[in-house]
Amino acid sequence: MSKITKQTMDQQNTERVVDQDYPLEHVPKSARKSLLSISCVLIGFTFFTPTMASGASLGAAFKFDELILIITAGSIILGLYVASLCCIGARTGLTSVLQSKYTFGKAGAKWADIILGGTQVFWYAITGEYMGSLFAMALGLDTFGWKVFFILFWGVIMGLTALYGVRAMAIVSYVAIPLMAVLMVIVMVMAIREAGSIDAIRAITPSSSMTVTSAITVIVGTFASGGTQAGNWARFAKTGKAAFIAGLFGFLIGNGVMIFSGMLGGLVFGTGDLIELMISMGIVFWALIILTLNIWTTNNATAYAFGMAGAELFQKNNKKPFIIGGIIIALLMAIFGISNYFIPMLNLLGTFVPPLGGAIIGDYFFVSKGRIPKLEYVTFKTWRIAPIIAYILGCASAYLGGLFNVGMPALQGILIAMIAMPIIHSIFVKCGLKDEHEVAENAEYI
């Protein structure tokens, strides 16, 4: 590659960029946003009502004091995992699927496009069906026709803000987060009043059983898939440190608080769906307002994620057609009852998605030592075999762990892939096997 000046490269990049969310580019320093903005987007993503149901399942299986320790441990694991990927995203300025291209190669990245984009289409469908059912029920219009109407109406409206990228997502989060915070305070007060006191809550005996490792898996699994793609938004942070803080805050605090609220609901009221609880108490208007904003922040992020995955898959520097296409597919899935396959899909997500992030972390920090060449200086291999082996090992450990109820499948999938990555790479180097991309001599590293 001939030597190119920084100024010339910047001019070329400006000419190439079609989408100002940079689906096929490094995010330039001029486009970086504040820690507050990135944190709000990530917290808005984790403020997801169905997460409360996960907390409720824990609330029925453990005593209060045990639950505090379990939620803390699970949230720390999830927070550190996501924060590491956020740090990589900000330091490289790359989406999760573009980072996969460095780790797995051109063809390997296509698998990341399919599985990461596909999981987010699935989540958009799940939330769409949830919104349609709840609105129809709450307004006394509980028929299939009205359910379809609300699925389509909210699916389209929420998708519009994703088209306008991170800035629009941040605005929605600024409105939604305070309301969700108020909801969670109300829930805590209601739970204490219903039980009589904190001591009464602590004295509640479990009505079901679950192992501690299974409980931590539930916490990690709720956002292991979405968290693997957190770099899509964290890449707009000004520094890797700021992105790490935003990721840790969003997924340790945000997701942890949602799990905690659901746990209180499960302990005291016997349900983790606090929106349905509010509707049953007659607080329909505020329940629907909070529900709408809550789902909106998450659907923004999911639509944005599958838009980015589609842009990389088809090498089109514009996320919008893929957001629109993904929403159409998701709404059809919602109408035809995708929630019937919710649990099997969750198991698949927990098996195949987290090891992807583990391999990326292992490759970036332990093989590349935190420095990669810019995209324009790299001729990418079709496949990188060492990372693919590490990923397969991570998936196998997660699958077998779930099959035989050993360990914490999502966590061990991440750790095995992350640890195997530098080990297998070292073996390849010692055997003289070339498994690296071709990099120009005058390459600029980031």
Protein backbone atom coordinates (compact mmCIF):
# COMPACT_ATOMS: atom_id res chain seq x y z
CA MET A 1 0.00 0.00 0.00
CA SER A 2 1.37 3.39 -0.93
CA LYS A 3 1.96 5.91 1.77
CA ILE A 4 -1.09 8.08 2.38
CA THR A 5 -1.16 11.20 4.48
CA LYS A 6 -3.54 11.44 7.41
CA GLN A 7 -5.29 14.43 5.82
CA THR A 8 -5.89 12.56 2.55
CA MET A 9 -7.25 9.54 4.41
CA ASP A 10 -9.64 11.72 6.41
CA GLN A 11 -10.90 13.28 3.18
CA GLN A 12 -11.44 9.84 1.66
CA ASN A 13 -13.28 8.62 4.75
CA THR A 14 -15.54 11.67 4.69
CA GLU A 15 -16.40 10.98 1.06
CA ARG A 16 -17.10 7.29 1.74
CA VAL A 17 -19.35 7.75 4.77
CA VAL A 18 -23.03 7.57 3.89
CA ASP A 19 -24.37 6.90 7.36
CA GLN A 20 -23.19 9.18 10.16
CA ASP A 21 -23.29 6.25 12.58
CA TYR A 22 -20.30 4.80 10.70
CA PRO A 23 -21.42 1.17 10.19
CA LEU A 24 -18.31 0.35 8.12
CA GLU A 25 -15.85 2.90 9.53
CA HIS A 26 -13.91 3.77 12.64
CA VAL A 27 -15.86 6.40 14.56
CA PRO A 28 -13.73 9.58 14.24
CA LYS A 29 -12.78 11.59 17.32
CA SER A 30 -14.98 14.45 16.11
CA ALA A 31 -18.08 12.24 16.45
CA ARG A 32 -17.41 11.05 20.01
CA LYS A 33 -19.99 11.77 22.70
CA SER A 34 -20.02 12.41 26.44
CA LEU A 35 -19.89 9.76 29.14
CA LEU A 36 -23.40 10.80 30.22
CA SER A 37 -24.81 10.27 26.74
CA ILE A 38 -23.27 6.79 26.31
CA SER A 39 -24.22 5.77 29.85
CA CYS A 40 -27.85 6.77 29.29
CA VAL A 41 -28.06 4.73 26.09
CA LEU A 42 -26.61 1.65 27.83
CA ILE A 43 -28.76 2.04 30.94
CA GLY A 44 -31.81 2.55 28.75
CA PHE A 45 -30.92 -0.69 26.98
CA THR A 46 -30.79 -2.65 30.25
CA PHE A 47 -33.95 -1.05 31.69
CA PHE A 48 -36.05 -3.81 30.18
CA THR A 49 -39.31 -4.86 31.85
CA PRO A 50 -39.06 -8.60 31.02
CA THR A 51 -35.76 -8.64 32.96
CA MET A 52 -37.87 -8.24 36.08
CA ALA A 53 -39.41 -11.64 35.36
CA SER A 54 -35.93 -13.15 35.62
CA GLY A 55 -35.57 -11.51 39.02
CA ALA A 56 -38.94 -12.88 40.08
CA SER A 57 -37.83 -16.44 39.32
CA LEU A 58 -34.93 -15.88 41.72
CA GLY A 59 -37.19 -14.33 44.34
CA ALA A 60 -39.17 -17.54 44.63
CA ALA A 61 -36.09 -19.72 45.12
CA PHE A 62 -33.88 -17.97 47.71
CA LYS A 63 -34.06 -15.97 50.90
CA PHE A 64 -33.55 -12.22 50.66
CA ASP A 65 -30.00 -12.12 52.07
CA GLU A 66 -28.86 -14.86 49.68
CA LEU A 67 -30.47 -13.02 46.78
CA ILE A 68 -28.48 -9.86 47.46
CA LEU A 69 -25.22 -11.80 47.18
CA ILE A 70 -26.36 -13.70 44.07
CA ILE A 71 -27.54 -10.55 42.27
CA THR A 72 -24.31 -8.76 43.17
CA ALA A 73 -22.12 -11.63 41.90
CA GLY A 74 -24.09 -12.07 38.67
CA SER A 75 -24.17 -8.35 37.95
CA ILE A 76 -20.41 -7.99 38.53
CA ILE A 77 -19.70 -10.85 36.09
CA LEU A 78 -22.01 -9.41 33.45
CA GLY A 79 -20.78 -5.85 34.06
CA LEU A 80 -17.09 -6.72 33.67
CA TYR A 81 -17.73 -8.75 30.52
CA VAL A 82 -19.73 -5.98 28.84
CA ALA A 83 -17.43 -3.22 30.09
CA SER A 84 -14.44 -4.99 28.49
CA LEU A 85 -16.22 -5.09 25.14
CA CYS A 86 -17.23 -1.44 25.56
CA CYS A 87 -13.59 -0.53 26.14
CA ILE A 88 -12.58 -2.34 22.94
CA GLY A 89 -15.37 -0.58 21.04
CA ALA A 90 -14.26 2.88 22.13
CA ARG A 91 -10.54 2.26 21.59
CA THR A 92 -11.08 0.90 18.08
CA GLY A 93 -14.16 2.91 17.12
CA LEU A 94 -15.62 -0.27 15.60
CA THR A 95 -18.97 -2.02 15.83
CA SER A 96 -19.11 -5.49 17.33
CA VAL A 97 -19.38 -7.11 13.89
CA LEU A 98 -16.41 -5.16 12.50
CA GLN A 99 -14.37 -6.19 15.52
CA SER A 100 -15.41 -9.77 14.68
CA LYS A 101 -13.86 -9.28 11.25
CA TYR A 102 -10.46 -8.70 12.87
CA THR A 103 -10.91 -11.71 15.13
CA PHE A 104 -12.53 -14.27 12.81
CA GLY A 105 -11.77 -13.01 9.28
CA LYS A 106 -14.11 -11.94 6.49
CA ALA A 107 -16.13 -15.16 6.35
CA GLY A 108 -16.03 -15.64 10.11
CA ALA A 109 -17.49 -12.15 10.57
CA LYS A 110 -20.51 -13.16 8.53
CA TRP A 111 -21.41 -15.70 11.23
CA ALA A 112 -21.18 -12.87 13.76
CA ASP A 113 -23.44 -10.73 11.54
CA ILE A 114 -26.03 -13.50 11.36
CA ILE A 115 -26.02 -14.54 15.01
CA LEU A 116 -25.71 -11.04 16.52
CA GLY A 117 -28.12 -9.42 14.10
CA GLY A 118 -30.50 -12.37 14.22
CA THR A 119 -30.71 -12.40 18.02
CA GLN A 120 -31.68 -8.74 18.03
CA VAL A 121 -34.41 -9.31 15.42
CA PHE A 122 -35.68 -12.06 17.74
CA TRP A 123 -35.71 -9.68 20.73
CA TYR A 124 -37.52 -7.01 18.71
CA ALA A 125 -40.16 -9.62 17.88
CA ILE A 126 -40.48 -10.71 21.52
CA THR A 127 -40.95 -7.14 22.77
CA GLY A 128 -43.33 -6.39 19.90
CA GLU A 129 -45.58 -9.30 20.84
CA TYR A 130 -45.36 -8.32 24.52
CA MET A 131 -46.38 -4.73 23.73
CA GLY A 132 -49.26 -5.83 21.51
CA SER A 133 -50.68 -8.25 24.07
CA LEU A 134 -50.36 -5.90 27.03
CA PHE A 135 -51.86 -2.86 25.29
CA ALA A 136 -54.79 -4.90 23.97
CA MET A 137 -55.42 -6.37 27.44
CA ALA A 138 -55.01 -3.08 29.33
CA LEU A 139 -57.39 -1.17 27.03
CA GLY A 140 -60.03 -3.91 27.03
CA LEU A 141 -59.42 -4.69 23.36
CA ASP A 142 -58.13 -8.21 23.87
CA THR A 143 -58.69 -9.60 20.38
CA PHE A 144 -56.22 -10.88 17.80
CA GLY A 145 -56.94 -7.97 15.46
CA TRP A 146 -56.21 -5.30 18.07
CA LYS A 147 -53.14 -7.18 19.24
CA VAL A 148 -51.81 -7.13 15.66
CA PHE A 149 -52.62 -3.42 15.40
CA PHE A 150 -50.62 -2.55 18.52
CA ILE A 151 -47.72 -4.80 17.45
CA LEU A 152 -47.50 -3.00 14.10
CA PHE A 153 -48.11 0.49 15.49
CA TRP A 154 -45.46 0.40 18.20
CA GLY A 155 -43.05 -1.67 16.13
CA VAL A 156 -42.98 1.02 13.44
CA ILE A 157 -42.93 4.01 15.81
CA MET A 158 -40.07 2.66 17.88
CA GLY A 159 -38.09 1.72 14.81
CA LEU A 160 -38.14 5.31 13.55
CA THR A 161 -35.84 6.59 16.31
CA ALA A 162 -33.33 3.80 15.64
CA LEU A 163 -33.03 5.14 12.08
CA TYR A 164 -31.65 8.38 13.50
CA GLY A 165 -28.92 6.65 15.47
CA VAL A 166 -27.27 7.21 18.82
CA ARG A 167 -28.42 10.80 19.30
CA ALA A 168 -32.13 9.89 19.04
CA MET A 169 -31.56 6.86 21.27
CA ALA A 170 -30.00 9.08 23.94
CA ILE A 171 -32.98 11.48 23.87
CA VAL A 172 -35.45 8.64 24.42
CA SER A 173 -33.28 7.33 27.28
CA TYR A 174 -33.19 10.77 28.95
CA VAL A 175 -36.99 10.64 29.19
CA ALA A 176 -37.38 6.94 30.03
CA ILE A 177 -34.70 6.46 32.69
CA PRO A 178 -36.16 8.85 35.32
CA LEU A 179 -39.60 7.28 34.92
CA MET A 180 -38.19 3.77 35.28
CA ALA A 181 -36.25 4.91 38.35
CA VAL A 182 -39.50 6.22 39.84
CA LEU A 183 -41.21 2.90 39.05
CA MET A 184 -38.51 0.93 40.83
CA VAL A 185 -38.72 3.16 43.91
CA ILE A 186 -42.51 2.72 43.93
CA VAL A 187 -42.09 -1.05 43.67
CA MET A 188 -39.69 -1.13 46.60
CA VAL A 189 -42.03 0.99 48.74
CA MET A 190 -45.04 -1.12 47.75
CA ALA A 191 -43.17 -4.33 48.54
CA ILE A 192 -42.09 -3.14 51.99
CA ARG A 193 -45.62 -1.93 52.79
CA GLU A 194 -47.16 -5.19 51.59
CA ALA A 195 -44.73 -7.30 53.61
CA GLY A 196 -44.81 -4.99 56.64
CA SER A 197 -41.07 -4.38 56.99
CA ILE A 198 -37.63 -5.24 55.62
CA ASP A 199 -37.31 -7.89 58.34
CA ALA A 200 -40.55 -9.47 57.13
CA ILE A 201 -39.17 -9.63 53.58
CA ARG A 202 -35.96 -11.21 54.88
CA ALA A 203 -38.05 -13.85 56.68
CA ILE A 204 -39.97 -14.98 53.59
CA THR A 205 -39.19 -18.63 52.88
CA PRO A 206 -38.49 -19.87 49.33
CA SER A 207 -41.37 -21.60 47.51
CA SER A 208 -39.19 -23.25 44.83
CA SER A 209 -35.60 -24.40 44.44
CA MET A 210 -32.70 -23.37 42.21
CA THR A 211 -28.95 -23.80 42.47
CA VAL A 212 -26.75 -20.76 43.03
CA THR A 213 -24.91 -21.38 39.75
CA SER A 214 -28.23 -21.54 37.88
CA ALA A 215 -29.33 -18.29 39.51
CA ILE A 216 -26.14 -16.50 38.48
CA THR A 217 -26.56 -17.93 34.97
CA VAL A 218 -30.04 -16.37 34.82
CA ILE A 219 -28.59 -12.96 35.71
CA VAL A 220 -25.69 -13.21 33.26
CA GLY A 221 -27.87 -14.73 30.57
CA THR A 222 -30.48 -11.97 30.58
CA PHE A 223 -28.15 -9.62 28.75
CA ALA A 224 -25.17 -11.73 27.68
CA SER A 225 -26.41 -11.56 24.09
CA GLY A 226 -27.26 -7.87 24.07
CA GLY A 227 -24.18 -7.03 26.10
CA THR A 228 -21.93 -8.67 23.50
CA GLN A 229 -23.05 -5.89 21.16
CA ALA A 230 -22.66 -3.02 23.63
CA GLY A 231 -19.59 -1.87 21.69
CA ASN A 232 -22.00 -0.66 18.98
CA TRP A 233 -22.82 2.30 21.22
CA ALA A 234 -19.74 2.46 23.42
CA ARG A 235 -17.55 3.09 20.33
CA PHE A 236 -18.85 6.66 20.46
CA ALA A 237 -17.25 7.22 23.88
CA LYS A 238 -14.26 9.54 23.96
CA THR A 239 -11.92 7.06 25.64
CA GLY A 240 -11.71 3.38 26.45
CA LYS A 241 -11.85 4.24 30.14
CA ALA A 242 -15.08 6.22 29.71
CA ALA A 243 -16.61 3.35 27.73
CA PHE A 244 -15.59 0.83 30.41
CA ILE A 245 -17.23 2.97 33.10
CA ALA A 246 -20.39 3.40 31.01
CA GLY A 247 -20.60 -0.34 30.32
CA LEU A 248 -19.97 -1.28 33.94
CA PHE A 249 -22.50 1.27 35.18
CA GLY A 250 -25.15 0.25 32.65
CA PHE A 251 -24.88 -3.49 33.08
CA LEU A 252 -23.83 -3.79 36.72
CA ILE A 253 -26.12 -1.08 38.09
CA GLY A 254 -28.86 -0.88 35.44
CA ASN A 255 -29.41 -4.59 34.93
CA GLY A 256 -28.77 -5.32 38.61
CA VAL A 257 -31.46 -2.88 39.74
CA MET A 258 -33.97 -4.34 37.28
CA ILE A 259 -33.24 -7.87 38.55
CA PHE A 260 -33.54 -6.60 42.16
CA SER A 261 -36.93 -4.97 41.48
CA GLY A 262 -38.23 -8.14 39.87
CA MET A 263 -36.90 -10.15 42.78
CA LEU A 264 -38.87 -8.00 45.25
CA GLY A 265 -41.98 -8.44 43.14
CA GLY A 266 -41.47 -12.19 43.10
CA LEU A 267 -40.89 -12.35 46.84
CA VAL A 268 -43.81 -10.20 47.94
CA PHE A 269 -46.41 -10.15 45.15
CA GLY A 270 -45.67 -13.46 43.45
CA THR A 271 -45.05 -11.82 40.05
CA GLY A 272 -42.06 -10.19 38.42
CA ASP A 273 -44.08 -8.41 35.74
CA LEU A 274 -44.60 -5.15 37.57
CA ILE A 275 -46.39 -3.54 34.64
CA GLU A 276 -49.08 -6.22 34.78
CA LEU A 277 -49.15 -5.77 38.56
CA MET A 278 -49.79 -2.02 38.15
CA ILE A 279 -52.54 -2.72 35.61
CA SER A 280 -54.19 -5.20 38.01
CA MET A 281 -54.13 -2.45 40.68
CA GLY A 282 -55.90 -0.03 38.33
CA ILE A 283 -52.87 2.14 37.53
CA VAL A 284 -53.36 1.58 33.79
CA PHE A 285 -52.31 4.96 32.37
CA TRP A 286 -48.95 5.19 34.12
CA ALA A 287 -48.27 1.50 33.59
CA LEU A 288 -48.63 1.92 29.82
CA ILE A 289 -46.56 5.12 29.73
CA ILE A 290 -43.71 3.51 31.66
CA LEU A 291 -43.97 0.30 29.65
CA THR A 292 -43.81 2.17 26.34
CA LEU A 293 -40.74 4.21 27.23
CA ASN A 294 -39.08 1.22 28.84
CA ILE A 295 -39.50 -1.04 25.80
CA TRP A 296 -38.67 1.87 23.48
CA THR A 297 -35.15 2.30 24.88
CA THR A 298 -34.43 -1.40 24.42
CA ASN A 299 -36.02 -1.67 20.97
CA ASN A 300 -33.99 1.32 19.82
CA ALA A 301 -30.84 -0.55 20.67
CA THR A 302 -31.94 -3.87 19.17
CA ALA A 303 -33.00 -2.28 15.86
CA TYR A 304 -29.76 -0.31 15.74
CA ALA A 305 -27.77 -3.52 16.35
CA PHE A 306 -29.37 -5.54 13.58
CA GLY A 307 -29.01 -2.53 11.27
CA MET A 308 -25.26 -2.49 11.91
CA ALA A 309 -24.99 -6.25 11.44
CA GLY A 310 -26.84 -6.06 8.12
CA ALA A 311 -24.60 -3.23 6.90
CA GLU A 312 -21.49 -5.34 7.52
CA LEU A 313 -23.04 -8.54 6.14
CA PHE A 314 -23.85 -6.90 2.81
CA GLN A 315 -21.05 -4.32 2.91
CA LYS A 316 -23.41 -1.36 2.55
CA ASN A 317 -22.42 1.82 4.37
CA ASN A 318 -26.00 2.54 5.46
CA LYS A 319 -27.83 0.90 8.36
CA LYS A 320 -31.32 2.18 7.47
CA PRO A 321 -32.48 -0.44 4.91
CA PHE A 322 -31.40 -3.21 7.27
CA ILE A 323 -33.23 -1.65 10.21
CA ILE A 324 -36.38 -1.45 8.09
CA GLY A 325 -35.97 -5.02 6.80
CA GLY A 326 -35.25 -6.37 10.29
CA ILE A 327 -38.32 -4.64 11.73
CA ILE A 328 -40.56 -6.14 9.03
CA ILE A 329 -39.23 -9.64 9.80
CA ALA A 330 -39.56 -9.08 13.56
CA LEU A 331 -43.16 -7.85 13.30
CA LEU A 332 -44.15 -10.89 11.24
CA MET A 333 -42.52 -13.12 13.87
CA ALA A 334 -44.40 -11.28 16.62
CA ILE A 335 -47.76 -11.66 14.86
CA PHE A 336 -47.23 -15.40 14.44
CA GLY A 337 -46.37 -15.93 18.14
CA ILE A 338 -42.59 -16.03 18.50
CA SER A 339 -42.95 -16.05 22.31
CA ASN A 340 -43.86 -19.75 22.10
CA TYR A 341 -40.18 -20.39 21.33
CA PHE A 342 -38.82 -17.98 23.94
CA ILE A 343 -37.11 -20.46 26.30
CA PRO A 344 -35.46 -22.60 23.57
CA MET A 345 -34.18 -19.41 21.92
CA LEU A 346 -32.76 -18.14 25.21
CA ASN A 347 -30.83 -21.39 25.61
CA LEU A 348 -29.41 -21.04 22.09
CA LEU A 349 -28.43 -17.42 22.73
CA GLY A 350 -26.68 -18.34 25.97
CA THR A 351 -24.71 -21.03 24.16
CA PHE A 352 -23.59 -19.38 20.92
CA VAL A 353 -23.35 -15.64 21.63
CA PRO A 354 -21.24 -15.15 24.80
CA PRO A 355 -18.23 -17.18 23.48
CA LEU A 356 -18.11 -14.78 20.55
CA GLY A 357 -17.41 -11.92 22.94
CA GLY A 358 -14.94 -14.07 24.86
CA ALA A 359 -12.91 -14.77 21.71
CA ILE A 360 -12.90 -11.07 20.78
CA ILE A 361 -11.67 -10.07 24.25
CA GLY A 362 -8.96 -12.76 24.20
CA ASP A 363 -7.82 -11.75 20.71
CA TYR A 364 -7.76 -8.01 21.35
CA PHE A 365 -6.12 -7.91 24.78
CA PHE A 366 -3.88 -11.01 24.73
CA VAL A 367 -2.98 -11.49 21.06
CA SER A 368 -3.13 -7.98 19.59
CA LYS A 369 -2.03 -6.47 22.93
CA GLY A 370 -4.65 -3.75 22.68
CA ARG A 371 -3.49 -2.38 19.30
CA ILE A 372 -4.93 -3.08 15.85
CA PRO A 373 -4.22 -1.50 12.44
CA LYS A 374 -6.88 0.72 10.92
CA LEU A 375 -9.26 -0.94 8.49
CA GLU A 376 -7.79 0.68 5.39
CA TYR A 377 -4.37 -0.85 6.05
CA VAL A 378 -5.59 -4.44 6.43
CA THR A 379 -6.12 -7.18 3.85
CA PHE A 380 -8.38 -9.51 5.77
CA LYS A 381 -8.06 -13.29 5.66
CA THR A 382 -11.18 -15.23 4.80
CA TRP A 383 -10.89 -17.24 8.03
CA ARG A 384 -8.73 -17.03 11.14
CA ILE A 385 -8.64 -20.59 12.41
CA ALA A 386 -7.31 -20.07 15.97
CA PRO A 387 -10.17 -17.77 17.04
CA ILE A 388 -12.71 -20.07 15.42
CA ILE A 389 -11.35 -23.03 17.42
CA ALA A 390 -11.46 -20.92 20.59
CA TYR A 391 -15.06 -19.95 19.83
CA ILE A 392 -16.09 -23.57 19.19
CA LEU A 393 -14.51 -24.64 22.49
CA GLY A 394 -16.40 -21.87 24.29
CA CYS A 395 -19.69 -22.94 22.68
CA ALA A 396 -19.02 -26.58 23.57
CA SER A 397 -18.34 -25.74 27.22
CA ALA A 398 -21.52 -23.65 27.41
CA TYR A 399 -23.62 -26.33 25.71
CA LEU A 400 -22.30 -29.21 27.81
CA GLY A 401 -22.60 -27.16 30.97
CA GLY A 402 -26.27 -26.53 30.23
CA LEU A 403 -26.89 -30.12 29.16
CA PHE A 404 -25.41 -31.67 32.30
CA ASN A 405 -26.18 -28.77 34.67
CA VAL A 406 -22.50 -28.16 35.37
CA GLY A 407 -21.13 -24.71 36.16
CA MET A 408 -22.50 -21.49 34.68
CA PRO A 409 -22.88 -22.03 30.92
CA ALA A 410 -22.82 -18.40 29.71
CA LEU A 411 -19.86 -17.50 31.96
CA GLN A 412 -17.78 -20.56 31.13
CA GLY A 413 -18.47 -20.05 27.43
CA ILE A 414 -16.95 -16.57 27.72
CA LEU A 415 -13.97 -17.64 29.84
CA ILE A 416 -13.06 -20.75 27.82
CA ALA A 417 -13.12 -18.83 24.53
CA MET A 418 -11.15 -15.93 26.04
CA ILE A 419 -8.44 -18.14 27.59
CA ALA A 420 -8.23 -20.53 24.64
CA MET A 421 -7.69 -17.69 22.17
CA PRO A 422 -4.08 -16.73 23.11
CA ILE A 423 -3.14 -20.36 23.87
CA ILE A 424 -4.22 -21.65 20.45
CA HIS A 425 -2.65 -18.63 18.76
CA SER A 426 0.68 -19.40 20.47
CA ILE A 427 0.48 -23.01 19.29
CA PHE A 428 -0.10 -21.81 15.72
CA VAL A 429 2.91 -19.48 15.94
CA LYS A 430 5.19 -22.25 17.27
CA CYS A 431 4.04 -24.57 14.49
CA GLY A 432 4.74 -21.91 11.87
CA LEU A 433 1.08 -21.63 10.86
CA LYS A 434 0.16 -18.14 9.60
CA ASP A 435 -3.15 -17.04 11.03
CA GLU A 436 -2.87 -13.25 10.82
CA HIS A 437 -4.23 -10.69 8.39
CA GLU A 438 -1.84 -8.94 5.99
CA VAL A 439 -0.99 -5.45 7.20
CA ALA A 440 0.63 -2.67 5.15
CA GLU A 441 4.15 -1.65 6.22
CA ASN A 442 3.14 1.95 6.87
CA ALA A 443 0.02 0.93 8.81
CA GLU A 444 -1.43 3.27 11.39
CA TYR A 445 -2.46 1.51 14.59
CA ILE A 446 -5.13 2.40 17.13
